[in-house]
PDB file of C-alpha atoms in Angstrom:
ATOM      1  CA  UNK A 526     -20.072 -14.464  -1.039  1.00 26.00           C
ATOM      2  CA  UNK A 527     -17.901 -12.294   1.184  1.00 29.00           C
ATOM      3  CA  UNK A 528     -16.886 -10.129  -1.764  1.00 34.00           C
ATOM      4  CA  UNK A 529     -18.136  -6.806  -0.390  1.00 36.00           C
ATOM      5  CA  UNK A 530     -17.123  -3.951  -2.639  1.00 37.00           C
ATOM      6  CA  UNK A 531     -15.379  -6.187  -5.182  1.00 37.00           C
ATOM      7  CA  UNK A 532     -16.216  -4.996  -8.693  1.00 37.00           C
ATOM      8  CA  UNK A 533     -15.651  -6.266 -12.176  1.00 35.00           C
ATOM      9  CA  UNK A 534     -15.584  -3.676 -14.956  1.00 35.00           C
ATOM     10  CA  UNK A 535     -16.337  -4.759 -18.500  1.00 36.00           C
ATOM     11  CA  UNK A 536     -15.907  -2.812 -21.688  1.00 35.00           C
ATOM     12  CA  UNK A 537     -17.290  -2.813 -25.203  1.00 36.00           C
ATOM     13  CA  UNK A 538     -15.648  -0.677 -27.858  1.00 35.00           C
ATOM     14  CA  UNK A 539     -19.016   0.340 -29.349  1.00 38.00           C
ATOM     15  CA  UNK A 540     -22.095   0.946 -27.213  1.00 40.00           C
ATOM     16  CA  UNK A 541     -22.382   0.765 -23.468  1.00 39.00           C
ATOM     17  CA  UNK A 542     -23.729  -1.618 -20.837  1.00 39.00           C
ATOM     18  CA  UNK A 543     -23.940  -1.625 -17.037  1.00 38.00           C
ATOM     19  CA  UNK A 544     -25.249  -4.180 -14.553  1.00 38.00           C
ATOM     20  CA  UNK A 545     -25.494  -3.911 -10.775  1.00 36.00           C
ATOM     21  CA  UNK A 546     -26.171  -7.276  -9.111  1.00 35.00           C
ATOM     22  CA  UNK A 547     -27.442  -7.834  -5.581  1.00 34.00           C
ATOM     23  CA  UNK A 548     -27.062 -11.202  -3.825  1.00 33.00           C
ATOM     24  CA  UNK A 549     -26.828 -12.415  -0.239  1.00 34.00           C
ATOM     25  CA  UNK A 550     -23.713 -14.423   0.505  1.00 35.00           C
ATOM     26  CA  UNK A 551     -23.850 -16.439  -2.678  1.00 46.00           C
ATOM     27  CA  UNK A 552     -23.822 -16.077  -6.421  1.00 56.00           C
ATOM     28  CA  UNK A 553     -27.009 -16.586  -8.366  1.00 65.00           C
ATOM     29  CA  UNK A 554     -28.453 -17.448 -11.749  1.00 80.00           C
ATOM     30  CA  UNK A 555     -31.992 -16.357 -10.841  1.00 83.00           C
ATOM     31  CA  UNK A 556     -32.348 -13.068 -12.700  1.00 90.00           C
ATOM     32  CA  UNK A 557     -34.848 -10.365 -11.682  1.00 91.00           C
ATOM     33  CA  UNK A 558     -35.419  -7.556 -14.162  1.00 94.00           C
ATOM     34  CA  UNK A 559     -36.209  -4.222 -12.509  1.00 93.00           C
ATOM     35  CA  UNK A 560     -38.625  -1.733 -14.123  1.00 96.00           C
ATOM     36  CA  UNK A 561     -35.692   0.405 -15.327  1.00 94.00           C
ATOM     37  CA  UNK A 562     -34.497  -2.529 -17.484  1.00 93.00           C
ATOM     38  CA  UNK A 563     -37.899  -3.695 -18.761  1.00 93.00           C
ATOM     39  CA  UNK A 564     -37.230  -2.231 -22.220  1.00 92.00           C
ATOM     40  CA  UNK A 565     -34.108  -4.459 -22.428  1.00 92.00           C
ATOM     41  CA  UNK A 566     -36.094  -7.665 -21.832  1.00 94.00           C
ATOM     42  CA  UNK A 567     -35.636  -8.966 -25.402  1.00 94.00           C
ATOM     43  CA  UNK A 568     -31.833  -8.685 -25.143  1.00 94.00           C
ATOM     44  CA  UNK A 569     -31.877 -10.158 -21.629  1.00 94.00           C
ATOM     45  CA  UNK A 570     -33.936 -13.144 -22.834  1.00 95.00           C
ATOM     46  CA  UNK A 571     -31.530 -13.727 -25.744  1.00 95.00           C
ATOM     47  CA  UNK A 572     -28.599 -13.686 -23.310  1.00 94.00           C
ATOM     48  CA  UNK A 573     -30.355 -16.152 -20.954  1.00 94.00           C
ATOM     49  CA  UNK A 574     -31.256 -18.486 -23.843  1.00 95.00           C
ATOM     50  CA  UNK A 575     -27.715 -18.407 -25.240  1.00 95.00           C
ATOM     51  CA  UNK A 576     -26.145 -19.017 -21.817  1.00 94.00           C
ATOM     52  CA  UNK A 577     -28.467 -21.955 -21.107  1.00 94.00           C
ATOM     53  CA  UNK A 578     -27.730 -23.345 -24.591  1.00 94.00           C
ATOM     54  CA  UNK A 579     -23.962 -23.058 -24.034  1.00 94.00           C
ATOM     55  CA  UNK A 580     -24.268 -24.690 -20.598  1.00 93.00           C
ATOM     56  CA  UNK A 581     -26.482 -27.459 -21.990  1.00 93.00           C
ATOM     57  CA  UNK A 582     -29.163 -27.073 -19.329  1.00 92.00           C
ATOM     58  CA  UNK A 583     -31.552 -24.464 -17.935  1.00 91.00           C
ATOM     59  CA  UNK A 584     -29.393 -22.930 -15.210  1.00 90.00           C
ATOM     60  CA  UNK A 585     -30.488 -19.299 -15.642  1.00 90.00           C
ATOM     61  CA  UNK A 586     -34.077 -18.149 -15.099  1.00 90.00           C
ATOM     62  CA  UNK A 587     -35.587 -14.682 -15.452  1.00 92.00           C
ATOM     63  CA  UNK A 588     -38.597 -12.761 -14.175  1.00 92.00           C
ATOM     64  CA  UNK A 589     -39.730  -9.147 -13.979  1.00 93.00           C
ATOM     65  CA  UNK A 590     -40.126  -7.459 -10.608  1.00 94.00           C
ATOM     66  CA  UNK A 591     -41.997  -4.298  -9.578  1.00 94.00           C
ATOM     67  CA  UNK A 592     -39.131  -2.659  -7.713  1.00 92.00           C
ATOM     68  CA  UNK A 593     -35.542  -1.493  -8.190  1.00 89.00           C
ATOM     69  CA  UNK A 594     -34.727  -2.916  -4.726  1.00 85.00           C
ATOM     70  CA  UNK A 595     -32.217  -5.726  -4.288  1.00 79.00           C
ATOM     71  CA  UNK A 596     -33.618  -9.165  -3.521  1.00 76.00           C
ATOM     72  CA  UNK A 597     -31.612 -11.267  -1.047  1.00 75.00           C
ATOM     73  CA  UNK A 598     -29.696 -14.058  -2.735  1.00 73.00           C
ATOM     74  CA  UNK A 599     -30.784 -13.129  -6.246  1.00 82.00           C
ATOM     75  CA  UNK A 600     -29.633 -10.941  -9.114  1.00 88.00           C
ATOM     76  CA  UNK A 601     -31.366  -7.669  -9.944  1.00 87.00           C
ATOM     77  CA  UNK A 602     -30.772  -6.130 -13.367  1.00 91.00           C
ATOM     78  CA  UNK A 603     -31.149  -2.365 -13.627  1.00 88.00           C
ATOM     79  CA  UNK A 604     -30.637  -0.071 -16.612  1.00 89.00           C
ATOM     80  CA  UNK A 605     -29.399   3.495 -16.948  1.00 81.00           C
ATOM     81  CA  UNK A 606     -28.482   5.780 -19.817  1.00 76.00           C
ATOM     82  CA  UNK A 607     -24.709   6.033 -19.324  1.00 68.00           C
ATOM     83  CA  UNK A 608     -21.886   4.471 -17.320  1.00 64.00           C
ATOM     84  CA  UNK A 609     -18.961   6.560 -18.446  1.00 64.00           C
ATOM     85  CA  UNK A 610     -15.732   5.588 -20.192  1.00 62.00           C
ATOM     86  CA  UNK A 611     -12.809   3.371 -19.204  1.00 60.00           C
ATOM     87  CA  UNK A 612     -10.448   5.206 -21.562  1.00 58.00           C
ATOM     88  CA  UNK A 613     -10.511   7.434 -24.620  1.00 55.00           C
ATOM     89  CA  UNK A 614     -11.358   4.433 -26.806  1.00 53.00           C
ATOM     90  CA  UNK A 615     -13.543   2.270 -24.555  1.00 58.00           C
ATOM     91  CA  UNK A 616     -17.032   2.936 -23.250  1.00 60.00           C
ATOM     92  CA  UNK A 617     -17.871   1.217 -19.988  1.00 59.00           C
ATOM     93  CA  UNK A 618     -20.478  -1.441 -20.667  1.00 57.00           C
ATOM     94  CA  UNK A 619     -20.738  -3.374 -17.437  1.00 61.00           C
ATOM     95  CA  UNK A 620     -20.282  -3.379 -13.725  1.00 67.00           C
ATOM     96  CA  UNK A 621     -21.224  -6.156 -11.363  1.00 73.00           C
ATOM     97  CA  UNK A 622     -21.169  -5.534  -7.645  1.00 78.00           C
ATOM     98  CA  UNK A 623     -21.726  -8.080  -4.892  1.00 77.00           C
ATOM     99  CA  UNK A 624     -22.805  -6.932  -1.428  1.00 72.00           C
ATOM    100  CA  UNK A 625     -24.390  -8.491   1.672  1.00 73.00           C
ATOM    101  CA  UNK A 626     -27.780  -7.655   0.159  1.00 71.00           C
ATOM    102  CA  UNK A 627     -27.106  -9.374  -3.157  1.00 76.00           C
ATOM    103  CA  UNK A 628     -25.760  -8.925  -6.665  1.00 84.00           C
ATOM    104  CA  UNK A 629     -26.739  -5.862  -8.701  1.00 85.00           C
ATOM    105  CA  UNK A 630     -26.132  -5.731 -12.458  1.00 86.00           C
ATOM    106  CA  UNK A 631     -26.493  -2.360 -14.194  1.00 83.00           C
ATOM    107  CA  UNK A 632     -26.777  -2.120 -17.970  1.00 87.00           C
ATOM    108  CA  UNK A 633     -27.078   0.836 -20.303  1.00 83.00           C
ATOM    109  CA  UNK A 634     -29.992   1.267 -22.674  1.00 84.00           C
ATOM    110  CA  UNK A 635     -27.730   0.266 -25.593  1.00 83.00           C
ATOM    111  CA  UNK A 636     -26.596  -3.036 -24.043  1.00 84.00           C
ATOM    112  CA  UNK A 637     -26.506  -6.059 -26.364  1.00 89.00           C
ATOM    113  CA  UNK A 638     -27.175  -9.690 -25.443  1.00 92.00           C
ATOM    114  CA  UNK A 639     -23.533 -10.831 -25.419  1.00 91.00           C
ATOM    115  CA  UNK A 640     -22.470  -8.046 -23.054  1.00 90.00           C
ATOM    116  CA  UNK A 641     -25.469  -8.779 -20.814  1.00 92.00           C
ATOM    117  CA  UNK A 642     -24.513 -12.477 -20.758  1.00 94.00           C
ATOM    118  CA  UNK A 643     -20.951 -11.474 -19.790  1.00 92.00           C
ATOM    119  CA  UNK A 644     -22.288  -9.570 -16.766  1.00 90.00           C
ATOM    120  CA  UNK A 645     -24.603 -12.439 -15.826  1.00 92.00           C
ATOM    121  CA  UNK A 646     -21.485 -14.626 -15.857  1.00 92.00           C
ATOM    122  CA  UNK A 647     -19.962 -12.301 -13.244  1.00 90.00           C
ATOM    123  CA  UNK A 648     -23.194 -12.480 -11.224  1.00 89.00           C
ATOM    124  CA  UNK A 649     -22.771 -16.282 -11.164  1.00 89.00           C
ATOM    125  CA  UNK A 650     -19.160 -15.974  -9.999  1.00 89.00           C
ATOM    126  CA  UNK A 651     -17.216 -16.186 -13.267  1.00 93.00           C
ATOM    127  CA  UNK A 652     -14.139 -13.972 -13.620  1.00 93.00           C
ATOM    128  CA  UNK A 653     -12.317 -12.545 -16.620  1.00 93.00           C
ATOM    129  CA  UNK A 654     -10.134 -14.893 -18.665  1.00 96.00           C
ATOM    130  CA  UNK A 655      -7.225 -14.242 -21.055  1.00 95.00           C
ATOM    131  CA  UNK A 656      -8.829 -16.103 -23.986  1.00 96.00           C
ATOM    132  CA  UNK A 657     -10.180 -13.513 -26.493  1.00 94.00           C
ATOM    133  CA  UNK A 658     -12.674 -16.085 -27.857  1.00 94.00           C
ATOM    134  CA  UNK A 659     -14.306 -16.589 -24.429  1.00 96.00           C
ATOM    135  CA  UNK A 660     -17.495 -14.842 -23.278  1.00 96.00           C
ATOM    136  CA  UNK A 661     -15.655 -13.753 -20.121  1.00 95.00           C
ATOM    137  CA  UNK A 662     -12.769 -11.997 -21.908  1.00 94.00           C
ATOM    138  CA  UNK A 663     -12.435  -8.485 -20.427  1.00 87.00           C
ATOM    139  CA  UNK A 664     -13.633  -6.774 -23.620  1.00 85.00           C
ATOM    140  CA  UNK A 665     -17.046  -7.968 -24.787  1.00 84.00           C
ATOM    141  CA  UNK A 666     -17.869  -8.532 -28.436  1.00 84.00           C
ATOM    142  CA  UNK A 667     -20.985  -9.526 -30.376  1.00 85.00           C
ATOM    143  CA  UNK A 668     -21.292 -13.274 -30.963  1.00 84.00           C
ATOM    144  CA  UNK A 669     -18.622 -14.254 -28.412  1.00 89.00           C
ATOM    145  CA  UNK A 670     -20.490 -16.921 -26.439  1.00 92.00           C
ATOM    146  CA  UNK A 671     -17.911 -19.639 -25.681  1.00 94.00           C
ATOM    147  CA  UNK A 672     -17.149 -20.821 -22.166  1.00 96.00           C
ATOM    148  CA  UNK A 673     -14.353 -23.194 -21.107  1.00 96.00           C
ATOM    149  CA  UNK A 674     -14.894 -26.527 -19.350  1.00 96.00           C
ATOM    150  CA  UNK A 675     -14.228 -25.182 -15.829  1.00 95.00           C
ATOM    151  CA  UNK A 676     -16.676 -22.299 -16.357  1.00 95.00           C
ATOM    152  CA  UNK A 677     -19.313 -24.713 -17.650  1.00 95.00           C
ATOM    153  CA  UNK A 678     -18.772 -27.043 -14.686  1.00 94.00           C
ATOM    154  CA  UNK A 679     -19.178 -24.149 -12.232  1.00 92.00           C
ATOM    155  CA  UNK A 680     -22.428 -23.017 -13.870  1.00 92.00           C
ATOM    156  CA  UNK A 681     -23.829 -26.566 -14.139  1.00 91.00           C
ATOM    157  CA  UNK A 682     -23.169 -27.052 -10.417  1.00 90.00           C
ATOM    158  CA  UNK A 683     -25.456 -24.094  -9.671  1.00 83.00           C
ATOM    159  CA  UNK A 684     -28.519 -25.877 -11.079  1.00 66.00           C
TER     160      UNK A 684
END
């Protein structure tokens, strides 16, 4: 994962979500929930369950951690109150950043499961697609969970 400084920005027309992911030189589906995101655990668990269901196997796993610090080779999910706006009509809901230390996903307190799943897709190496019915479309939407065959193959290979 030599993607230092590469960022993906995701938007949701209502609400806001931000993820900051920290991973070594790889992508990851092992999700660590920092204390700042503990109150979002229900939504995070729904997103993990729905992703694993879509993939057809348990690829993603989740645990709480006692620190906001990045964990080498794994994803850390952190929450904050606001991430700003992308435009007059779009509130920023996600940002995934990969560094030498890992992948950090930041979410806002109002983040919903589908937007969280979208960011976890970025943490695993998925990019935006042009299909508005796909989970990885650049604008997130409730109940948009579909992934295409190449995305599913990539995620299944991570198991």
